[in-house]
Structure formats: structure tokens, C-alpha cells
């Protein structure tokens, strides 16, 4: 499956002429210390701090976000998750490198970065670095105020891009911290994604998204006509991640109802007291 590189209009939406991407899964090829669950949606490093490189099963399509949530952390290691893209077919690798940085990158046609909030924002040709930093995205607005994240020509619903705490007495406070993106970017239950945006000249920009906030272009000049696979390095203090599937079209009525209900209660445990079907209560509490 080759990544499509046809021009896409600004604010392009998914529909009959542009079908939604398929669900994301992890590739069967991965680092020696990684175990992927039978669904292909959870990757766990079972020992050591390295040999944790994972890939997407299929190349991404333009505007598709490969989104992971950090499920488990492991104390005692220095370093965090690494994320990026590669034009290398994972199935063609003689062996998966021990590290994404620098080993996989040194194989060429690979762009991977350690996750930080202020990392690798690439200025355009001739643009001063200070100007690029000044143009960095500001604090994201509330989900009900601006439900979409616009990255170059793509418009992506923000709801599932943002991490959420476990239901509890203080979940309403913790959820705001994720939504405002003030927690460390590699905190437990943070959601981190990577995508590419093609240009008419055949190149593409790579963007990294942290809890619904675009960090700006991390790399430019990627070969948009070549298949580009997501790279996730479950490195050091990051022990386990799971894939989060996105809604690319208009938010469903169920999603909109959930957002309204969650903002009408003090905390998510209070949802149990509402006169709603159990299925809807669970959806509002855990999704």
C-alpha cells in the first residue's frame, strides 16, 4: 500500500471522495524486547531499556495520525518515547536496530525525534529561528470551543488527540491539565501522534502532536511519493503504549453528547448518578 500524495485542499474533510484511513496497527516486525498484543494495538517492552522500536503495519496516508497513548512507565531509566517516520519498509530490515536514535536514523530515509514540548521546530528557508519559534502554536482552546486541530491542509477532530486521566474524584482537574497540555509530554496517559502533510513539489512536512497540540514541522523535505511508516521507540522510562483510533469525519453525535455530559458534571464518577443507559455512562467515563 503506497502513501497517496495527491494535493489536498485546506481544511479537507474525509468523505466518499476521500475515504477515512484504515485503523492503525503495529507491524509484526519490531524490536527484540517488544511484545505486541493479539489485536496489534498495544506494544510493551518486557525487559531492559532498549530494543523497543515499533512500526506501523501499513504506510500512513497524508493527514493520518498514528496516535499512541502512554500506558505504563518504568522508573530507573533516563529517556522517554521517541516518535517519527521512515521510508524504509520494516519487512525489508535484516534486523531491527537497538535504538531509533541514532541507529535507525543512520540507515537513512528516517526522521525520528525524542519527545519534548519545544523540540526541532524547523524554520522555512530564509526564516529566522526566532521567528519560527514566535509562530509556534499557542495553548490549545477548549474542545467545545474549537473541536478541530488544523495542521497545514488537514483538519482533524481534537477530541481523541487529548489524553485523559482515569475516572476519579480529581479526574475533572487532571483532564484539564491534559487538555491545556501543561503536563510533561511523556506523562502517563499522554497521547502523542505523528503525521505528514504533502506539498505540490512532492515533498512533505512531518508534524508531531502532543495532547491535541501541533508542535509544528519537525522535519521538512520528506519524500511524499514514497510509503512512509510510523516509528515508535518504546524507550527507557516509557514501558507500554497503546494505539488510539481517530474519527476523521464530523464528530459523531455520541462524541458530541459525551463532551457535553462530561462538562455538565463535577467529575466523571458523578456520571454514575445520571439517568442514562449504562453503555452511554461507560462511554462518557472511559473514552
PDB file of C-alpha atoms in Angstrom:
ATOM      1  CA  UNK A   1       0.000   0.000   0.000  1.00  0.00           C
ATOM      2  CA  UNK A   2       1.695   3.214  -1.117  1.00  0.00           C
ATOM      3  CA  UNK A   3       1.040   6.516   0.576  1.00  0.00           C
ATOM      4  CA  UNK A   4      -1.044   8.794  -1.590  1.00  0.00           C
ATOM      5  CA  UNK A   5       0.427  12.192  -2.398  1.00  0.00           C
ATOM      6  CA  UNK A   6      -2.335  13.931  -4.318  1.00  0.00           C
ATOM      7  CA  UNK A   7      -2.889  17.597  -3.384  1.00  0.00           C
ATOM      8  CA  UNK A   8      -5.445  18.107  -0.623  1.00  0.00           C
ATOM      9  CA  UNK A   9      -7.381  21.321  -0.169  1.00  0.00           C
ATOM     10  CA  UNK A  10      -7.065  23.369   3.015  1.00  0.00           C
ATOM     11  CA  UNK A  11      -9.449  22.108   5.667  1.00  0.00           C
ATOM     12  CA  UNK A  12     -10.073  19.000   3.597  1.00  0.00           C
ATOM     13  CA  UNK A  13     -12.506  16.604   5.192  1.00  0.00           C
ATOM     14  CA  UNK A  14     -12.899  12.879   4.823  1.00  0.00           C
ATOM     15  CA  UNK A  15     -15.839  11.557   2.836  1.00  0.00           C
ATOM     16  CA  UNK A  16     -16.838   9.448  -0.196  1.00  0.00           C
ATOM     17  CA  UNK A  17     -14.205  11.088  -2.411  1.00  0.00           C
ATOM     18  CA  UNK A  18     -11.559  10.691   0.304  1.00  0.00           C
ATOM     19  CA  UNK A  19     -12.256   7.618   2.448  1.00  0.00           C
ATOM     20  CA  UNK A  20     -11.160   7.591   6.065  1.00  0.00           C
ATOM     21  CA  UNK A  21      -7.847   5.815   6.721  1.00  0.00           C
ATOM     22  CA  UNK A  22      -7.991   2.217   7.981  1.00  0.00           C
ATOM     23  CA  UNK A  23      -7.467   1.533  11.712  1.00  0.00           C
ATOM     24  CA  UNK A  24      -3.828   1.706  12.794  1.00  0.00           C
ATOM     25  CA  UNK A  25      -1.952  -1.386  13.970  1.00  0.00           C
ATOM     26  CA  UNK A  26       1.621  -2.231  14.940  1.00  0.00           C
ATOM     27  CA  UNK A  27       3.794  -4.104  12.442  1.00  0.00           C
ATOM     28  CA  UNK A  28       4.789  -7.730  13.061  1.00  0.00           C
ATOM     29  CA  UNK A  29       8.420  -6.566  12.738  1.00  0.00           C
ATOM     30  CA  UNK A  30       9.650  -4.862  15.920  1.00  0.00           C
ATOM     31  CA  UNK A  31      12.486  -4.729  18.441  1.00  0.00           C
ATOM     32  CA  UNK A  32      13.597  -7.855  20.280  1.00  0.00           C
ATOM     33  CA  UNK A  33      12.231  -6.689  23.652  1.00  0.00           C
ATOM     34  CA  UNK A  34       8.785  -5.707  22.349  1.00  0.00           C
ATOM     35  CA  UNK A  35       5.644  -7.781  22.738  1.00  0.00           C
ATOM     36  CA  UNK A  36       2.597  -6.759  20.687  1.00  0.00           C
ATOM     37  CA  UNK A  37      -0.810  -7.969  21.888  1.00  0.00           C
ATOM     38  CA  UNK A  38      -3.012 -10.108  19.576  1.00  0.00           C
ATOM     39  CA  UNK A  39      -5.054  -7.069  18.489  1.00  0.00           C
ATOM     40  CA  UNK A  40      -1.916  -5.329  17.248  1.00  0.00           C
ATOM     41  CA  UNK A  41      -2.798  -2.188  19.216  1.00  0.00           C
ATOM     42  CA  UNK A  42      -0.606  -2.460  22.329  1.00  0.00           C
ATOM     43  CA  UNK A  43       3.189  -2.661  22.452  1.00  0.00           C
ATOM     44  CA  UNK A  44       5.103  -3.388  25.666  1.00  0.00           C
ATOM     45  CA  UNK A  45       8.848  -3.535  26.279  1.00  0.00           C
ATOM     46  CA  UNK A  46       9.286  -6.572  28.506  1.00  0.00           C
ATOM     47  CA  UNK A  47      12.910  -6.063  29.605  1.00  0.00           C
ATOM     48  CA  UNK A  48      15.881  -3.700  29.539  1.00  0.00           C
ATOM     49  CA  UNK A  49      15.545  -0.131  28.219  1.00  0.00           C
ATOM     50  CA  UNK A  50      16.309  -0.667  24.517  1.00  0.00           C
ATOM     51  CA  UNK A  51      15.309  -2.873  21.565  1.00  0.00           C
ATOM     52  CA  UNK A  52      11.884  -1.221  21.745  1.00  0.00           C
ATOM     53  CA  UNK A  53      11.465   0.049  18.155  1.00  0.00           C
ATOM     54  CA  UNK A  54       8.000  -0.453  16.619  1.00  0.00           C
ATOM     55  CA  UNK A  55       6.498   0.423  13.229  1.00  0.00           C
ATOM     56  CA  UNK A  56       3.030   0.957  11.811  1.00  0.00           C
ATOM     57  CA  UNK A  57       1.694  -2.100   9.990  1.00  0.00           C
ATOM     58  CA  UNK A  58       0.842  -0.043   6.900  1.00  0.00           C
ATOM     59  CA  UNK A  59       2.283   3.181   5.484  1.00  0.00           C
ATOM     60  CA  UNK A  60       0.361   6.249   6.623  1.00  0.00           C
ATOM     61  CA  UNK A  61      -1.789   8.225   4.222  1.00  0.00           C
ATOM     62  CA  UNK A  62      -1.453  12.028   4.112  1.00  0.00           C
ATOM     63  CA  UNK A  63      -3.072  13.586   7.173  1.00  0.00           C
ATOM     64  CA  UNK A  64      -3.454  10.269   9.008  1.00  0.00           C
ATOM     65  CA  UNK A  65      -2.285  10.478  12.630  1.00  0.00           C
ATOM     66  CA  UNK A  66      -0.507   7.484  14.141  1.00  0.00           C
ATOM     67  CA  UNK A  67      -1.584   8.150  17.721  1.00  0.00           C
ATOM     68  CA  UNK A  68      -0.327   6.355  20.824  1.00  0.00           C
ATOM     69  CA  UNK A  69      -1.190   6.720  24.490  1.00  0.00           C
ATOM     70  CA  UNK A  70       1.488   6.076  27.110  1.00  0.00           C
ATOM     71  CA  UNK A  71       0.037   3.323  29.305  1.00  0.00           C
ATOM     72  CA  UNK A  72       2.920   2.326  31.551  1.00  0.00           C
ATOM     73  CA  UNK A  73       6.087   3.985  32.784  1.00  0.00           C
ATOM     74  CA  UNK A  74       9.123   2.330  34.347  1.00  0.00           C
ATOM     75  CA  UNK A  75      11.271   4.078  36.944  1.00  0.00           C
ATOM     76  CA  UNK A  76      15.037   3.912  36.923  1.00  0.00           C
ATOM     77  CA  UNK A  77      15.716   4.764  33.278  1.00  0.00           C
ATOM     78  CA  UNK A  78      16.750   8.064  31.721  1.00  0.00           C
ATOM     79  CA  UNK A  79      14.935   8.944  28.496  1.00  0.00           C
ATOM     80  CA  UNK A  80      11.451   8.748  27.019  1.00  0.00           C
ATOM     81  CA  UNK A  81       9.403   7.767  23.990  1.00  0.00           C
ATOM     82  CA  UNK A  82      10.731   8.599  20.514  1.00  0.00           C
ATOM     83  CA  UNK A  83       8.494   9.142  17.518  1.00  0.00           C
ATOM     84  CA  UNK A  84       8.810   9.730  13.789  1.00  0.00           C
ATOM     85  CA  UNK A  85       8.542   8.373  10.250  1.00  0.00           C
ATOM     86  CA  UNK A  86      10.603   6.160   7.973  1.00  0.00           C
ATOM     87  CA  UNK A  87      10.565   5.420   4.251  1.00  0.00           C
ATOM     88  CA  UNK A  88      12.199   2.056   4.984  1.00  0.00           C
ATOM     89  CA  UNK A  89       9.910  -0.977   4.706  1.00  0.00           C
ATOM     90  CA  UNK A  90      10.127  -2.706   8.119  1.00  0.00           C
ATOM     91  CA  UNK A  91       9.800  -6.106   6.418  1.00  0.00           C
ATOM     92  CA  UNK A  92      12.990  -5.393   4.448  1.00  0.00           C
ATOM     93  CA  UNK A  93      15.170  -4.830   7.519  1.00  0.00           C
ATOM     94  CA  UNK A  94      17.731  -7.546   8.155  1.00  0.00           C
ATOM     95  CA  UNK A  95      17.411  -6.744  11.865  1.00  0.00           C
ATOM     96  CA  UNK A  96      15.569  -4.063  13.791  1.00  0.00           C
ATOM     97  CA  UNK A  97      18.145  -1.641  15.260  1.00  0.00           C
ATOM     98  CA  UNK A  98      18.564  -1.455  19.016  1.00  0.00           C
ATOM     99  CA  UNK A  99      17.722   2.261  19.052  1.00  0.00           C
ATOM    100  CA  UNK A 100      15.754   4.526  16.739  1.00  0.00           C
ATOM    101  CA  UNK A 101      18.244   7.278  17.592  1.00  0.00           C
ATOM    102  CA  UNK A 102      20.821   7.102  16.170  1.00  0.00           C
ATOM    103  CA  UNK A 103      20.808   3.553  14.769  1.00  0.00           C
ATOM    104  CA  UNK A 104      17.616   3.554  12.657  1.00  0.00           C
ATOM    105  CA  UNK A 105      18.134   7.154  11.553  1.00  0.00           C
ATOM    106  CA  UNK A 106      21.651   6.285  10.404  1.00  0.00           C
ATOM    107  CA  UNK A 107      20.180   3.754   7.955  1.00  0.00           C
ATOM    108  CA  UNK A 108      18.775   6.754   6.059  1.00  0.00           C
ATOM    109  CA  UNK A 109      15.308   7.913   4.959  1.00  0.00           C
ATOM    110  CA  UNK A 110      14.208   8.074   8.616  1.00  0.00           C
ATOM    111  CA  UNK A 111      13.144  11.045  10.750  1.00  0.00           C
ATOM    112  CA  UNK A 112      12.792  10.347  14.492  1.00  0.00           C
ATOM    113  CA  UNK A 113      12.825  12.701  17.473  1.00  0.00           C
ATOM    114  CA  UNK A 114      12.785  12.376  21.232  1.00  0.00           C
ATOM    115  CA  UNK A 115       9.506  13.798  22.531  1.00  0.00           C
ATOM    116  CA  UNK A 116       9.756  17.216  24.148  1.00  0.00           C
ATOM    117  CA  UNK A 117       7.382  20.151  24.017  1.00  0.00           C
ATOM    118  CA  UNK A 118       9.913  22.527  22.448  1.00  0.00           C
ATOM    119  CA  UNK A 119      11.739  20.309  20.002  1.00  0.00           C
ATOM    120  CA  UNK A 120      13.010  20.553  16.464  1.00  0.00           C
ATOM    121  CA  UNK A 121      10.670  23.164  15.079  1.00  0.00           C
ATOM    122  CA  UNK A 122      12.141  23.584  11.595  1.00  0.00           C
ATOM    123  CA  UNK A 123      12.037  27.113  10.102  1.00  0.00           C
ATOM    124  CA  UNK A 124      11.238  27.562   6.436  1.00  0.00           C
ATOM    125  CA  UNK A 125      14.048  28.513   4.078  1.00  0.00           C
ATOM    126  CA  UNK A 126      15.204  32.011   4.957  1.00  0.00           C
ATOM    127  CA  UNK A 127      13.011  32.219   8.079  1.00  0.00           C
ATOM    128  CA  UNK A 128      14.937  33.157  11.245  1.00  0.00           C
ATOM    129  CA  UNK A 129      14.719  30.585  14.038  1.00  0.00           C
ATOM    130  CA  UNK A 130      13.338  33.231  16.433  1.00  0.00           C
ATOM    131  CA  UNK A 131      10.519  33.971  14.008  1.00  0.00           C
ATOM    132  CA  UNK A 132       9.745  30.268  13.703  1.00  0.00           C
ATOM    133  CA  UNK A 133       9.550  29.965  17.481  1.00  0.00           C
ATOM    134  CA  UNK A 134       7.299  33.031  17.677  1.00  0.00           C
ATOM    135  CA  UNK A 135       4.962  31.380  15.170  1.00  0.00           C
ATOM    136  CA  UNK A 136       4.677  28.239  17.312  1.00  0.00           C
ATOM    137  CA  UNK A 137       1.115  27.208  18.209  1.00  0.00           C
ATOM    138  CA  UNK A 138      -0.373  28.772  21.320  1.00  0.00           C
ATOM    139  CA  UNK A 139      -2.169  26.967  24.119  1.00  0.00           C
ATOM    140  CA  UNK A 140      -4.989  24.903  22.576  1.00  0.00           C
ATOM    141  CA  UNK A 141      -8.555  26.166  23.153  1.00  0.00           C
ATOM    142  CA  UNK A 142     -11.262  24.120  24.849  1.00  0.00           C
ATOM    143  CA  UNK A 143     -12.557  21.171  22.827  1.00  0.00           C
ATOM    144  CA  UNK A 144     -16.095  22.539  22.648  1.00  0.00           C
ATOM    145  CA  UNK A 145     -14.790  25.963  21.549  1.00  0.00           C
ATOM    146  CA  UNK A 146     -12.558  24.617  18.785  1.00  0.00           C
ATOM    147  CA  UNK A 147     -13.137  20.889  18.213  1.00  0.00           C
ATOM    148  CA  UNK A 148     -10.683  20.634  15.293  1.00  0.00           C
ATOM    149  CA  UNK A 149      -6.909  20.767  15.061  1.00  0.00           C
ATOM    150  CA  UNK A 150      -5.787  22.345  11.773  1.00  0.00           C
ATOM    151  CA  UNK A 151      -2.355  21.221  10.555  1.00  0.00           C
ATOM    152  CA  UNK A 152      -1.419  22.719   7.201  1.00  0.00           C
ATOM    153  CA  UNK A 153      -4.142  21.489   4.800  1.00  0.00           C
ATOM    154  CA  UNK A 154      -5.721  18.985   7.209  1.00  0.00           C
ATOM    155  CA  UNK A 155      -8.487  19.376   9.789  1.00  0.00           C
ATOM    156  CA  UNK A 156      -8.522  16.679  12.476  1.00  0.00           C
ATOM    157  CA  UNK A 157     -11.050  16.310  15.335  1.00  0.00           C
ATOM    158  CA  UNK A 158      -9.159  17.066  18.557  1.00  0.00           C
ATOM    159  CA  UNK A 159     -11.280  15.031  20.963  1.00  0.00           C
ATOM    160  CA  UNK A 160      -9.321  11.767  20.881  1.00  0.00           C
ATOM    161  CA  UNK A 161      -5.994  13.520  20.410  1.00  0.00           C
ATOM    162  CA  UNK A 162      -6.051  14.667  24.052  1.00  0.00           C
ATOM    163  CA  UNK A 163      -5.047  12.373  26.924  1.00  0.00           C
ATOM    164  CA  UNK A 164      -7.460  11.670  29.753  1.00  0.00           C
ATOM    165  CA  UNK A 165      -6.980  10.589  33.354  1.00  0.00           C
ATOM    166  CA  UNK A 166      -8.544   7.547  34.975  1.00  0.00           C
ATOM    167  CA  UNK A 167     -12.041   8.204  36.388  1.00  0.00           C
ATOM    168  CA  UNK A 168     -11.767   9.511  39.947  1.00  0.00           C
ATOM    169  CA  UNK A 169     -12.622  12.345  42.308  1.00  0.00           C
ATOM    170  CA  UNK A 170      -9.993  14.594  40.724  1.00  0.00           C
ATOM    171  CA  UNK A 171     -10.342  13.474  37.116  1.00  0.00           C
ATOM    172  CA  UNK A 172     -12.031  16.759  36.158  1.00  0.00           C
ATOM    173  CA  UNK A 173      -8.896  18.637  37.287  1.00  0.00           C
ATOM    174  CA  UNK A 174      -6.453  16.218  35.691  1.00  0.00           C
ATOM    175  CA  UNK A 175      -8.382  16.189  32.414  1.00  0.00           C
ATOM    176  CA  UNK A 176      -7.997  19.976  32.208  1.00  0.00           C
ATOM    177  CA  UNK A 177      -4.234  19.601  32.594  1.00  0.00           C
ATOM    178  CA  UNK A 178      -4.134  17.207  29.628  1.00  0.00           C
ATOM    179  CA  UNK A 179      -6.426  19.458  27.593  1.00  0.00           C
ATOM    180  CA  UNK A 180      -4.299  22.538  28.338  1.00  0.00           C
ATOM    181  CA  UNK A 181      -1.153  20.481  27.660  1.00  0.00           C
ATOM    182  CA  UNK A 182       0.657  21.622  30.795  1.00  0.00           C
ATOM    183  CA  UNK A 183       1.725  18.148  31.960  1.00  0.00           C
ATOM    184  CA  UNK A 184       5.080  16.710  30.842  1.00  0.00           C
ATOM    185  CA  UNK A 185       4.601  15.481  27.255  1.00  0.00           C
ATOM    186  CA  UNK A 186       5.599  11.930  28.199  1.00  0.00           C
ATOM    187  CA  UNK A 187       3.383  11.734  31.299  1.00  0.00           C
ATOM    188  CA  UNK A 188       1.340   8.577  31.759  1.00  0.00           C
ATOM    189  CA  UNK A 189      -1.831   8.671  29.609  1.00  0.00           C
ATOM    190  CA  UNK A 190      -0.475  11.457  27.391  1.00  0.00           C
ATOM    191  CA  UNK A 191      -1.330  10.993  23.718  1.00  0.00           C
ATOM    192  CA  UNK A 192       1.344  11.534  21.089  1.00  0.00           C
ATOM    193  CA  UNK A 193       0.919  11.365  17.341  1.00  0.00           C
ATOM    194  CA  UNK A 194       2.852  11.740  14.104  1.00  0.00           C
ATOM    195  CA  UNK A 195       1.620  12.579  10.591  1.00  0.00           C
ATOM    196  CA  UNK A 196       2.889  14.027   7.332  1.00  0.00           C
ATOM    197  CA  UNK A 197       1.486  16.783   5.127  1.00  0.00           C
ATOM    198  CA  UNK A 198       2.431  16.677   1.408  1.00  0.00           C
ATOM    199  CA  UNK A 199       3.196  19.666  -0.814  1.00  0.00           C
ATOM    200  CA  UNK A 200       2.798  20.144  -4.581  1.00  0.00           C
ATOM    201  CA  UNK A 201       6.573  19.817  -5.088  1.00  0.00           C
ATOM    202  CA  UNK A 202       6.478  16.178  -3.981  1.00  0.00           C
ATOM    203  CA  UNK A 203       7.917  16.769  -0.515  1.00  0.00           C
ATOM    204  CA  UNK A 204       6.172  16.617   2.840  1.00  0.00           C
ATOM    205  CA  UNK A 205       6.454  18.074   6.336  1.00  0.00           C
ATOM    206  CA  UNK A 206       6.367  15.805   9.379  1.00  0.00           C
ATOM    207  CA  UNK A 207       4.373  17.031  12.373  1.00  0.00           C
ATOM    208  CA  UNK A 208       4.258  15.696  15.927  1.00  0.00           C
ATOM    209  CA  UNK A 209       1.121  16.241  18.021  1.00  0.00           C
ATOM    210  CA  UNK A 210       1.161  16.240  21.843  1.00  0.00           C
ATOM    211  CA  UNK A 211      -2.239  16.050  23.576  1.00  0.00           C
ATOM    212  CA  UNK A 212      -4.052  17.809  20.756  1.00  0.00           C
ATOM    213  CA  UNK A 213      -1.383  20.481  20.178  1.00  0.00           C
ATOM    214  CA  UNK A 214       0.615  20.637  16.958  1.00  0.00           C
ATOM    215  CA  UNK A 215       4.307  21.127  17.715  1.00  0.00           C
ATOM    216  CA  UNK A 216       4.937  22.492  14.225  1.00  0.00           C
ATOM    217  CA  UNK A 217       7.027  20.897  11.458  1.00  0.00           C
ATOM    218  CA  UNK A 218       9.699  18.622  12.945  1.00  0.00           C
ATOM    219  CA  UNK A 219      11.204  17.775   9.567  1.00  0.00           C
ATOM    220  CA  UNK A 220      10.791  19.017   6.007  1.00  0.00           C
ATOM    221  CA  UNK A 221      11.560  17.564   2.610  1.00  0.00           C
ATOM    222  CA  UNK A 222      10.274  14.038   3.267  1.00  0.00           C
ATOM    223  CA  UNK A 223       9.566  12.058   0.060  1.00  0.00           C
ATOM    224  CA  UNK A 224       5.763  12.232  -0.071  1.00  0.00           C
ATOM    225  CA  UNK A 225       5.568   9.819  -3.027  1.00  0.00           C
ATOM    226  CA  UNK A 226       7.239   7.035  -1.046  1.00  0.00           C
ATOM    227  CA  UNK A 227       5.438   4.895   1.552  1.00  0.00           C
ATOM    228  CA  UNK A 228       6.051   6.411   4.991  1.00  0.00           C
ATOM    229  CA  UNK A 229       5.721   4.190   8.072  1.00  0.00           C
ATOM    230  CA  UNK A 230       5.307   5.497  11.609  1.00  0.00           C
ATOM    231  CA  UNK A 231       8.138   4.743  14.049  1.00  0.00           C
ATOM    232  CA  UNK A 232       7.534   4.442  17.809  1.00  0.00           C
ATOM    233  CA  UNK A 233      10.509   3.702  20.055  1.00  0.00           C
ATOM    234  CA  UNK A 234       9.248   2.431  23.430  1.00  0.00           C
ATOM    235  CA  UNK A 235      12.438   3.615  25.069  1.00  0.00           C
ATOM    236  CA  UNK A 236      13.753   3.827  28.657  1.00  0.00           C
ATOM    237  CA  UNK A 237      11.097   5.163  31.080  1.00  0.00           C
ATOM    238  CA  UNK A 238       8.271   4.524  28.585  1.00  0.00           C
ATOM    239  CA  UNK A 239       7.303   0.853  29.008  1.00  0.00           C
ATOM    240  CA  UNK A 240       3.983   0.357  27.211  1.00  0.00           C
ATOM    241  CA  UNK A 241       1.870   2.236  24.663  1.00  0.00           C
ATOM    242  CA  UNK A 242      -1.494   1.595  23.024  1.00  0.00           C
ATOM    243  CA  UNK A 243      -2.885   2.856  19.757  1.00  0.00           C
ATOM    244  CA  UNK A 244      -5.822   5.268  19.782  1.00  0.00           C
ATOM    245  CA  UNK A 245      -8.153   5.292  16.772  1.00  0.00           C
ATOM    246  CA  UNK A 246      -9.452   8.629  15.484  1.00  0.00           C
ATOM    247  CA  UNK A 247     -12.688   9.847  13.930  1.00  0.00           C
ATOM    248  CA  UNK A 248     -11.640  11.795  10.839  1.00  0.00           C
ATOM    249  CA  UNK A 249     -15.022  12.984   9.630  1.00  0.00           C
ATOM    250  CA  UNK A 250     -17.504  15.100  11.535  1.00  0.00           C
ATOM    251  CA  UNK A 251     -17.630  14.189  15.241  1.00  0.00           C
ATOM    252  CA  UNK A 252     -20.321  11.608  15.875  1.00  0.00           C
ATOM    253  CA  UNK A 253     -23.433  12.545  17.849  1.00  0.00           C
ATOM    254  CA  UNK A 254     -22.232  10.123  20.529  1.00  0.00           C
ATOM    255  CA  UNK A 255     -18.938  12.006  20.823  1.00  0.00           C
ATOM    256  CA  UNK A 256     -20.646  15.412  20.980  1.00  0.00           C
ATOM    257  CA  UNK A 257     -23.054  14.132  23.657  1.00  0.00           C
ATOM    258  CA  UNK A 258     -20.122  12.802  25.660  1.00  0.00           C
ATOM    259  CA  UNK A 259     -18.348  16.170  25.575  1.00  0.00           C
ATOM    260  CA  UNK A 260     -21.478  17.988  26.785  1.00  0.00           C
ATOM    261  CA  UNK A 261     -22.167  15.428  29.535  1.00  0.00           C
ATOM    262  CA  UNK A 262     -18.579  15.479  30.798  1.00  0.00           C
ATOM    263  CA  UNK A 263     -18.684  19.246  31.139  1.00  0.00           C
ATOM    264  CA  UNK A 264     -22.022  19.169  32.972  1.00  0.00           C
ATOM    265  CA  UNK A 265     -20.772  17.126  35.952  1.00  0.00           C
ATOM    266  CA  UNK A 266     -18.231  17.889  38.659  1.00  0.00           C
ATOM    267  CA  UNK A 267     -16.157  14.796  37.867  1.00  0.00           C
ATOM    268  CA  UNK A 268     -16.588  11.653  35.841  1.00  0.00           C
ATOM    269  CA  UNK A 269     -17.647   9.490  38.807  1.00  0.00           C
ATOM    270  CA  UNK A 270     -20.777  11.692  39.032  1.00  0.00           C
ATOM    271  CA  UNK A 271     -21.863  10.275  35.674  1.00  0.00           C
ATOM    272  CA  UNK A 272     -22.978   7.128  37.536  1.00  0.00           C
ATOM    273  CA  UNK A 273     -25.788   9.181  39.116  1.00  0.00           C
ATOM    274  CA  UNK A 274     -27.259  10.326  35.790  1.00  0.00           C
ATOM    275  CA  UNK A 275     -30.361   8.675  34.321  1.00  0.00           C
ATOM    276  CA  UNK A 276     -28.591   7.375  31.248  1.00  0.00           C
ATOM    277  CA  UNK A 277     -28.118   3.925  29.683  1.00  0.00           C
ATOM    278  CA  UNK A 278     -25.142   2.056  31.164  1.00  0.00           C
ATOM    279  CA  UNK A 279     -23.418   1.875  27.793  1.00  0.00           C
ATOM    280  CA  UNK A 280     -23.513   5.653  27.416  1.00  0.00           C
ATOM    281  CA  UNK A 281     -22.315   6.131  31.014  1.00  0.00           C
ATOM    282  CA  UNK A 282     -19.320   3.869  30.403  1.00  0.00           C
ATOM    283  CA  UNK A 283     -18.563   5.653  27.130  1.00  0.00           C
ATOM    284  CA  UNK A 284     -18.603   9.021  28.922  1.00  0.00           C
ATOM    285  CA  UNK A 285     -16.431   7.780  31.788  1.00  0.00           C
ATOM    286  CA  UNK A 286     -13.736   5.868  29.982  1.00  0.00           C
ATOM    287  CA  UNK A 287     -13.471   7.135  26.415  1.00  0.00           C
TER     288      UNK A 287
END
